Amino acid sequence: MEMPLLHDFSGDQLIGLDGDYRPLKGLKQCWTIFWIETVKLWEIGGPIAFNILCQYGIYSITVAFCGHLGAVELSAVSVAQNVIGTFSFGFMLGMGSALETLCGQAFGAGKIHMLGVYTQRSMVILLFSIFFLLPFYIFATPLLKLLGQEHDIALLAGKFALLSIPELFSLAVTIPTSKFLQAQSKVGVLACIGFVALLLHAFLLWLFIYLFNLGINGAALVFNITGWANAIAQFVYVVVWCKDGWTGWSLSALNEIWAFVRLSVASAVMLCLEIWYMMSIIILTGHLKDAVIAVGSLSICMNVDGWEAMLFIGINAAISVRVSNELGLGRPRATKYSVCITVFQSLLIGIICMILVLAVRNHLAILFTNSKDLQRAVADLAWLLGITMLLNSVQPVISGVAIGGGWQGLVAYINLGSYYVFGIPLGYTLGYVANLGVVGLWGGMIAGLALQTLLLSFVLYRIDWNKEVEQSAERLRKWGGQNSEAEETLISEPTKGLP
């Protein structure tokens, strides 16, 4: 069946019979496509961003509740989440991001039955990945001491990490089911589940910390309860209400698993190098004088930056879905326009966030601490926070494009060079050799972030989208299951009625 042709205000056709945009002619067509892509982006990105903001709110509220117990508790929970938790979450999210590439391209190509197989494959991989992360939780206290954290902070942080191990296992369900739903743009349910989980978490924190007086032990227990409640809710929705994509458990999930692992590892390296970069500044700060104030103030800034970062992870996921779907459909021009419009809007959001942070810099820390010293320290770092938020507005979008297109390996090399060869050595030199402290550490790392953004922008400019379409088709031919009898048996029923 021919799809209807879209017209601009003058009546000119914008979309051809192949479903791709025609070459642009004039400002009216640019404006029309801008709004079309904006609506598509935020229909996907809005609920995803809201869900991720709710998930991050769980982390942030935990820090806020524990912060009012004392400065040491604030620093300990911040270190546990920003070092141990972020290390693990970054690795798990990266290992699950291969699913974003494959599910998005399979859905775009109409192979909906493969989404459940890919999701099961990802669950198996993530479950085994957790066992490589367990030593970091079990030996968190000696590890943090080795990295230079103060004894009291390391002891409490290690205790919190050890008690929160059950939440780590929930990620093996939460991440794959999220990617499964995102690829099909079924994101409204993710937003609803995330919001309910946030409300539940806030209530349970109040109950366990203040009513039952369990302190950070109670915070860790609530962390586990909320994590598994979120995982179970998403899994039940996938199994019960997504019969087209989830056709039941299948041994096909074990086919081509090593090729899947290779793409997962490339995704993990790419995202981990990004997430661990800002984590490393917390570790380096622990070696400075007055470490409690230094770590506490920086942790609050990272927490505020995290709110913007979670918004852009939502945009990252949305552009990844758009890119993978359009590549799967064989529409290079639509892919290109979507990417350009998303980068423009993300940069605008980054500018707004920077202005807001600078405007309220003297009040940023009030929600996290009653300490006047910490509040003043955060206000002094606000200008660095503003610059970081501006730079962080473009980079996640380009990473999302990389995930959607399946070229995570190249981005991993860029991240390695920009962050760890350039940024961290420069930050260490400014912070310790030039005695600039936290400002020097953070300033050097901002320089690494700026270099990475510049290089990624150049890569994005040089992409041949027609070639990306060809590579997407080849990937689906290789991993789509056509050569597997077990997967062929899944095709007949789920694909009935597909275009």
mmCIF file with all atom_site columns, C-alpha atoms in Angstrom, residues 307-434:
data_model
loop_
_atom_site.group_PDB
_atom_site.id
_atom_site.type_symbol
_atom_site.label_atom_id
_atom_site.label_alt_id
_atom_site.label_comp_id
_atom_site.label_asym_id
_atom_site.label_entity_id
_atom_site.label_seq_id
_atom_site.pdbx_PDB_ins_code
_atom_site.Cartn_x
_atom_site.Cartn_y
_atom_site.Cartn_z
_atom_site.occupancy
_atom_site.B_iso_or_equiv
_atom_site.pdbx_formal_charge
_atom_site.auth_seq_id
_atom_site.auth_comp_id
_atom_site.auth_asym_id
_atom_site.auth_atom_id
_atom_site.pdbx_PDB_model_num
ATOM 1   C CA . TRP A 1 307 ? 19.564 15.822 36.677 1.00 0.00 ? 307 TRP A CA 1
ATOM 2   C CA . GLU A 1 308 ? 20.478 17.385 33.345 1.00 0.00 ? 308 GLU A CA 1
ATOM 3   C CA . ALA A 1 309 ? 22.441 14.275 32.375 1.00 0.00 ? 309 ALA A CA 1
ATOM 4   C CA . MET A 1 310 ? 19.378 12.103 32.982 1.00 0.00 ? 310 MET A CA 1
ATOM 5   C CA . LEU A 1 311 ? 17.307 14.368 30.744 1.00 0.00 ? 311 LEU A CA 1
ATOM 6   C CA . PHE A 1 312 ? 19.869 13.949 27.999 1.00 0.00 ? 312 PHE A CA 1
ATOM 7   C CA . ILE A 1 313 ? 20.029 10.199 28.520 1.00 0.00 ? 313 ILE A CA 1
ATOM 8   C CA . GLY A 1 314 ? 16.340 10.328 27.630 1.00 0.00 ? 314 GLY A CA 1
ATOM 9   C CA . ILE A 1 315 ? 17.132 12.342 24.516 1.00 0.00 ? 315 ILE A CA 1
ATOM 10  C CA . ASN A 1 316 ? 20.027 9.945  23.874 1.00 0.00 ? 316 ASN A CA 1
ATOM 11  C CA . ALA A 1 317 ? 17.609 7.006  23.958 1.00 0.00 ? 317 ALA A CA 1
ATOM 12  C CA . ALA A 1 318 ? 15.092 8.838  21.769 1.00 0.00 ? 318 ALA A CA 1
ATOM 13  C CA . ILE A 1 319 ? 17.575 9.730  19.026 1.00 0.00 ? 319 ILE A CA 1
ATOM 14  C CA . SER A 1 320 ? 18.958 6.196  19.219 1.00 0.00 ? 320 SER A CA 1
ATOM 15  C CA . VAL A 1 321 ? 15.455 4.846  18.574 1.00 0.00 ? 321 VAL A CA 1
ATOM 16  C CA . ARG A 1 322 ? 14.894 7.344  15.742 1.00 0.00 ? 322 ARG A CA 1
ATOM 17  C CA . VAL A 1 323 ? 18.252 6.566  14.096 1.00 0.00 ? 323 VAL A CA 1
ATOM 18  C CA . SER A 1 324 ? 17.970 2.784  14.428 1.00 0.00 ? 324 SER A CA 1
ATOM 19  C CA . ASN A 1 325 ? 14.337 2.748  13.228 1.00 0.00 ? 325 ASN A CA 1
ATOM 20  C CA . GLU A 1 326 ? 15.040 4.972  10.214 1.00 0.00 ? 326 GLU A CA 1
ATOM 21  C CA . LEU A 1 327 ? 18.182 3.021  9.280  1.00 0.00 ? 327 LEU A CA 1
ATOM 22  C CA . GLY A 1 328 ? 16.187 -0.203 9.561  1.00 0.00 ? 328 GLY A CA 1
ATOM 23  C CA . LEU A 1 329 ? 13.588 1.308  7.228  1.00 0.00 ? 329 LEU A CA 1
ATOM 24  C CA . GLY A 1 330 ? 16.322 2.399  4.779  1.00 0.00 ? 330 GLY A CA 1
ATOM 25  C CA . ARG A 1 331 ? 15.767 6.173  5.112  1.00 0.00 ? 331 ARG A CA 1
ATOM 26  C CA . PRO A 1 332 ? 19.145 7.969  5.204  1.00 0.00 ? 332 PRO A CA 1
ATOM 27  C CA . ARG A 1 333 ? 17.832 11.509 4.715  1.00 0.00 ? 333 ARG A CA 1
ATOM 28  C CA . ALA A 1 334 ? 15.266 11.182 7.514  1.00 0.00 ? 334 ALA A CA 1
ATOM 29  C CA . THR A 1 335 ? 18.051 9.913  9.783  1.00 0.00 ? 335 THR A CA 1
ATOM 30  C CA . LYS A 1 336 ? 20.257 12.892 8.980  1.00 0.00 ? 336 LYS A CA 1
ATOM 31  C CA . TYR A 1 337 ? 17.542 15.501 9.512  1.00 0.00 ? 337 TYR A CA 1
ATOM 32  C CA . SER A 1 338 ? 16.497 13.936 12.808 1.00 0.00 ? 338 SER A CA 1
ATOM 33  C CA . VAL A 1 339 ? 20.073 14.024 14.101 1.00 0.00 ? 339 VAL A CA 1
ATOM 34  C CA . CYS A 1 340 ? 20.663 17.660 13.117 1.00 0.00 ? 340 CYS A CA 1
ATOM 35  C CA . ILE A 1 341 ? 17.431 18.866 14.703 1.00 0.00 ? 341 ILE A CA 1
ATOM 36  C CA . THR A 1 342 ? 18.092 16.946 17.917 1.00 0.00 ? 342 THR A CA 1
ATOM 37  C CA . VAL A 1 343 ? 21.617 18.367 18.262 1.00 0.00 ? 343 VAL A CA 1
ATOM 38  C CA . PHE A 1 344 ? 20.266 21.915 17.820 1.00 0.00 ? 344 PHE A CA 1
ATOM 39  C CA . GLN A 1 345 ? 17.555 21.491 20.447 1.00 0.00 ? 345 GLN A CA 1
ATOM 40  C CA . SER A 1 346 ? 19.914 19.818 22.908 1.00 0.00 ? 346 SER A CA 1
ATOM 41  C CA . LEU A 1 347 ? 22.389 22.688 22.640 1.00 0.00 ? 347 LEU A CA 1
ATOM 42  C CA . LEU A 1 348 ? 19.573 25.138 23.374 1.00 0.00 ? 348 LEU A CA 1
ATOM 43  C CA . ILE A 1 349 ? 18.576 23.157 26.485 1.00 0.00 ? 349 ILE A CA 1
ATOM 44  C CA . GLY A 1 350 ? 22.209 23.142 27.643 1.00 0.00 ? 350 GLY A CA 1
ATOM 45  C CA . ILE A 1 351 ? 22.419 26.925 27.400 1.00 0.00 ? 351 ILE A CA 1
ATOM 46  C CA . ILE A 1 352 ? 19.222 27.300 29.445 1.00 0.00 ? 352 ILE A CA 1
ATOM 47  C CA . CYS A 1 353 ? 20.507 24.908 32.128 1.00 0.00 ? 353 CYS A CA 1
ATOM 48  C CA . MET A 1 354 ? 23.795 26.800 32.412 1.00 0.00 ? 354 MET A CA 1
ATOM 49  C CA . ILE A 1 355 ? 21.969 30.121 32.884 1.00 0.00 ? 355 ILE A CA 1
ATOM 50  C CA . LEU A 1 356 ? 19.680 28.627 35.563 1.00 0.00 ? 356 LEU A CA 1
ATOM 51  C CA . VAL A 1 357 ? 22.587 27.159 37.547 1.00 0.00 ? 357 VAL A CA 1
ATOM 52  C CA . LEU A 1 358 ? 24.456 30.451 37.568 1.00 0.00 ? 358 LEU A CA 1
ATOM 53  C CA . ALA A 1 359 ? 21.298 32.329 38.581 1.00 0.00 ? 359 ALA A CA 1
ATOM 54  C CA . VAL A 1 360 ? 20.605 30.133 41.651 1.00 0.00 ? 360 VAL A CA 1
ATOM 55  C CA . ARG A 1 361 ? 24.188 29.207 42.551 1.00 0.00 ? 361 ARG A CA 1
ATOM 56  C CA . ASN A 1 362 ? 23.846 30.413 46.160 1.00 0.00 ? 362 ASN A CA 1
ATOM 57  C CA . HIS A 1 363 ? 20.885 28.124 46.817 1.00 0.00 ? 363 HIS A CA 1
ATOM 58  C CA . LEU A 1 364 ? 21.918 24.908 45.018 1.00 0.00 ? 364 LEU A CA 1
ATOM 59  C CA . ALA A 1 365 ? 23.018 23.001 48.118 1.00 0.00 ? 365 ALA A CA 1
ATOM 60  C CA . ILE A 1 366 ? 20.079 23.759 50.438 1.00 0.00 ? 366 ILE A CA 1
ATOM 61  C CA . LEU A 1 367 ? 18.173 20.582 49.542 1.00 0.00 ? 367 LEU A CA 1
ATOM 62  C CA . PHE A 1 368 ? 21.209 18.408 50.268 1.00 0.00 ? 368 PHE A CA 1
ATOM 63  C CA . THR A 1 369 ? 22.761 19.821 53.410 1.00 0.00 ? 369 THR A CA 1
ATOM 64  C CA . ASN A 1 370 ? 22.319 22.249 56.315 1.00 0.00 ? 370 ASN A CA 1
ATOM 65  C CA . SER A 1 371 ? 26.061 22.989 56.432 1.00 0.00 ? 371 SER A CA 1
ATOM 66  C CA . LYS A 1 372 ? 26.864 26.604 55.553 1.00 0.00 ? 372 LYS A CA 1
ATOM 67  C CA . ASP A 1 373 ? 30.432 25.609 54.635 1.00 0.00 ? 373 ASP A CA 1
ATOM 68  C CA . LEU A 1 374 ? 29.144 23.097 52.076 1.00 0.00 ? 374 LEU A CA 1
ATOM 69  C CA . GLN A 1 375 ? 26.642 25.599 50.693 1.00 0.00 ? 375 GLN A CA 1
ATOM 70  C CA . ARG A 1 376 ? 29.402 28.191 50.153 1.00 0.00 ? 376 ARG A CA 1
ATOM 71  C CA . ALA A 1 377 ? 31.702 25.594 48.573 1.00 0.00 ? 377 ALA A CA 1
ATOM 72  C CA . VAL A 1 378 ? 28.978 24.574 46.109 1.00 0.00 ? 378 VAL A CA 1
ATOM 73  C CA . ALA A 1 379 ? 28.302 28.225 45.195 1.00 0.00 ? 379 ALA A CA 1
ATOM 74  C CA . ASP A 1 380 ? 32.021 28.673 44.414 1.00 0.00 ? 380 ASP A CA 1
ATOM 75  C CA . LEU A 1 381 ? 31.936 25.698 42.008 1.00 0.00 ? 381 LEU A CA 1
ATOM 76  C CA . ALA A 1 382 ? 28.724 26.740 40.236 1.00 0.00 ? 382 ALA A CA 1
ATOM 77  C CA . TRP A 1 383 ? 30.458 28.335 37.229 1.00 0.00 ? 383 TRP A CA 1
ATOM 78  C CA . LEU A 1 384 ? 32.280 25.074 36.477 1.00 0.00 ? 384 LEU A CA 1
ATOM 79  C CA . LEU A 1 385 ? 28.993 23.222 36.842 1.00 0.00 ? 385 LEU A CA 1
ATOM 80  C CA . GLY A 1 386 ? 27.368 25.564 34.305 1.00 0.00 ? 386 GLY A CA 1
ATOM 81  C CA . ILE A 1 387 ? 30.101 24.971 31.705 1.00 0.00 ? 387 ILE A CA 1
ATOM 82  C CA . THR A 1 388 ? 29.896 21.212 32.259 1.00 0.00 ? 388 THR A CA 1
ATOM 83  C CA . MET A 1 389 ? 26.131 21.243 31.728 1.00 0.00 ? 389 MET A CA 1
ATOM 84  C CA . LEU A 1 390 ? 26.550 23.156 28.470 1.00 0.00 ? 390 LEU A CA 1
ATOM 85  C CA . LEU A 1 391 ? 29.115 20.704 27.084 1.00 0.00 ? 391 LEU A CA 1
ATOM 86  C CA . ASN A 1 392 ? 27.091 17.718 28.273 1.00 0.00 ? 392 ASN A CA 1
ATOM 87  C CA . SER A 1 393 ? 24.144 18.822 26.136 1.00 0.00 ? 393 SER A CA 1
ATOM 88  C CA . VAL A 1 394 ? 25.657 17.771 22.785 1.00 0.00 ? 394 VAL A CA 1
ATOM 89  C CA . GLN A 1 395 ? 27.773 14.753 23.676 1.00 0.00 ? 395 GLN A CA 1
ATOM 90  C CA . PRO A 1 396 ? 24.921 12.419 24.803 1.00 0.00 ? 396 PRO A CA 1
ATOM 91  C CA . VAL A 1 397 ? 23.054 13.078 21.563 1.00 0.00 ? 397 VAL A CA 1
ATOM 92  C CA . ILE A 1 398 ? 26.016 12.031 19.444 1.00 0.00 ? 398 ILE A CA 1
ATOM 93  C CA . SER A 1 399 ? 26.476 8.955  21.639 1.00 0.00 ? 399 SER A CA 1
ATOM 94  C CA . GLY A 1 400 ? 22.826 8.096  21.005 1.00 0.00 ? 400 GLY A CA 1
ATOM 95  C CA . VAL A 1 401 ? 23.438 8.371  17.272 1.00 0.00 ? 401 VAL A CA 1
ATOM 96  C CA . ALA A 1 402 ? 26.408 6.015  17.672 1.00 0.00 ? 402 ALA A CA 1
ATOM 97  C CA . ILE A 1 403 ? 24.260 3.462  19.517 1.00 0.00 ? 403 ILE A CA 1
ATOM 98  C CA . GLY A 1 404 ? 21.488 3.715  16.916 1.00 0.00 ? 404 GLY A CA 1
ATOM 99  C CA . GLY A 1 405 ? 23.977 3.272  14.082 1.00 0.00 ? 405 GLY A CA 1
ATOM 100 C CA . GLY A 1 406 ? 26.084 0.582  15.747 1.00 0.00 ? 406 GLY A CA 1
ATOM 101 C CA . TRP A 1 407 ? 29.460 2.395  15.594 1.00 0.00 ? 407 TRP A CA 1
ATOM 102 C CA . GLN A 1 408 ? 30.174 2.366  19.333 1.00 0.00 ? 408 GLN A CA 1
ATOM 103 C CA . GLY A 1 409 ? 33.776 1.215  18.884 1.00 0.00 ? 409 GLY A CA 1
ATOM 104 C CA . LEU A 1 410 ? 34.891 4.472  17.228 1.00 0.00 ? 410 LEU A CA 1
ATOM 105 C CA . VAL A 1 411 ? 33.321 6.557  19.977 1.00 0.00 ? 411 VAL A CA 1
ATOM 106 C CA . ALA A 1 412 ? 35.061 4.414  22.589 1.00 0.00 ? 412 ALA A CA 1
ATOM 107 C CA . TYR A 1 413 ? 38.466 5.298  21.107 1.00 0.00 ? 413 TYR A CA 1
ATOM 108 C CA . ILE A 1 414 ? 37.580 9.002  21.044 1.00 0.00 ? 414 ILE A CA 1
ATOM 109 C CA . ASN A 1 415 ? 36.430 8.848  24.674 1.00 0.00 ? 415 ASN A CA 1
ATOM 110 C CA . LEU A 1 416 ? 39.595 7.047  25.732 1.00 0.00 ? 416 LEU A CA 1
ATOM 111 C CA . GLY A 1 417 ? 41.872 9.643  24.146 1.00 0.00 ? 417 GLY A CA 1
ATOM 112 C CA . SER A 1 418 ? 39.895 12.744 25.125 1.00 0.00 ? 418 SER A CA 1
ATOM 113 C CA . TYR A 1 419 ? 39.166 11.739 28.691 1.00 0.00 ? 419 TYR A CA 1
ATOM 114 C CA . TYR A 1 420 ? 41.942 9.521  29.912 1.00 0.00 ? 420 TYR A CA 1
ATOM 115 C CA . VAL A 1 421 ? 44.926 10.553 27.802 1.00 0.00 ? 421 VAL A CA 1
ATOM 116 C CA . PHE A 1 422 ? 44.154 14.290 27.865 1.00 0.00 ? 422 PHE A CA 1
ATOM 117 C CA . GLY A 1 423 ? 41.489 15.282 30.419 1.00 0.00 ? 423 GLY A CA 1
ATOM 118 C CA . ILE A 1 424 ? 42.463 13.421 33.591 1.00 0.00 ? 424 ILE A CA 1
ATOM 119 C CA . PRO A 1 425 ? 46.244 14.131 33.332 1.00 0.00 ? 425 PRO A CA 1
ATOM 120 C CA . LEU A 1 426 ? 45.480 17.819 32.746 1.00 0.00 ? 426 LEU A CA 1
ATOM 121 C CA . GLY A 1 427 ? 43.062 17.889 35.684 1.00 0.00 ? 427 GLY A CA 1
ATOM 122 C CA . TYR A 1 428 ? 45.598 16.190 37.943 1.00 0.00 ? 428 TYR A CA 1
ATOM 123 C CA . THR A 1 429 ? 48.283 18.681 36.904 1.00 0.00 ? 429 THR A CA 1
ATOM 124 C CA . LEU A 1 430 ? 46.055 21.703 37.549 1.00 0.00 ? 430 LEU A CA 1
ATOM 125 C CA . GLY A 1 431 ? 44.613 20.307 40.773 1.00 0.00 ? 431 GLY A CA 1
ATOM 126 C CA . TYR A 1 432 ? 47.759 19.018 42.473 1.00 0.00 ? 432 TYR A CA 1
ATOM 127 C CA . VAL A 1 433 ? 50.826 20.433 40.725 1.00 0.00 ? 433 VAL A CA 1
ATOM 128 C CA . ALA A 1 434 ? 49.363 23.928 40.238 1.00 0.00 ? 434 ALA A CA 1
#
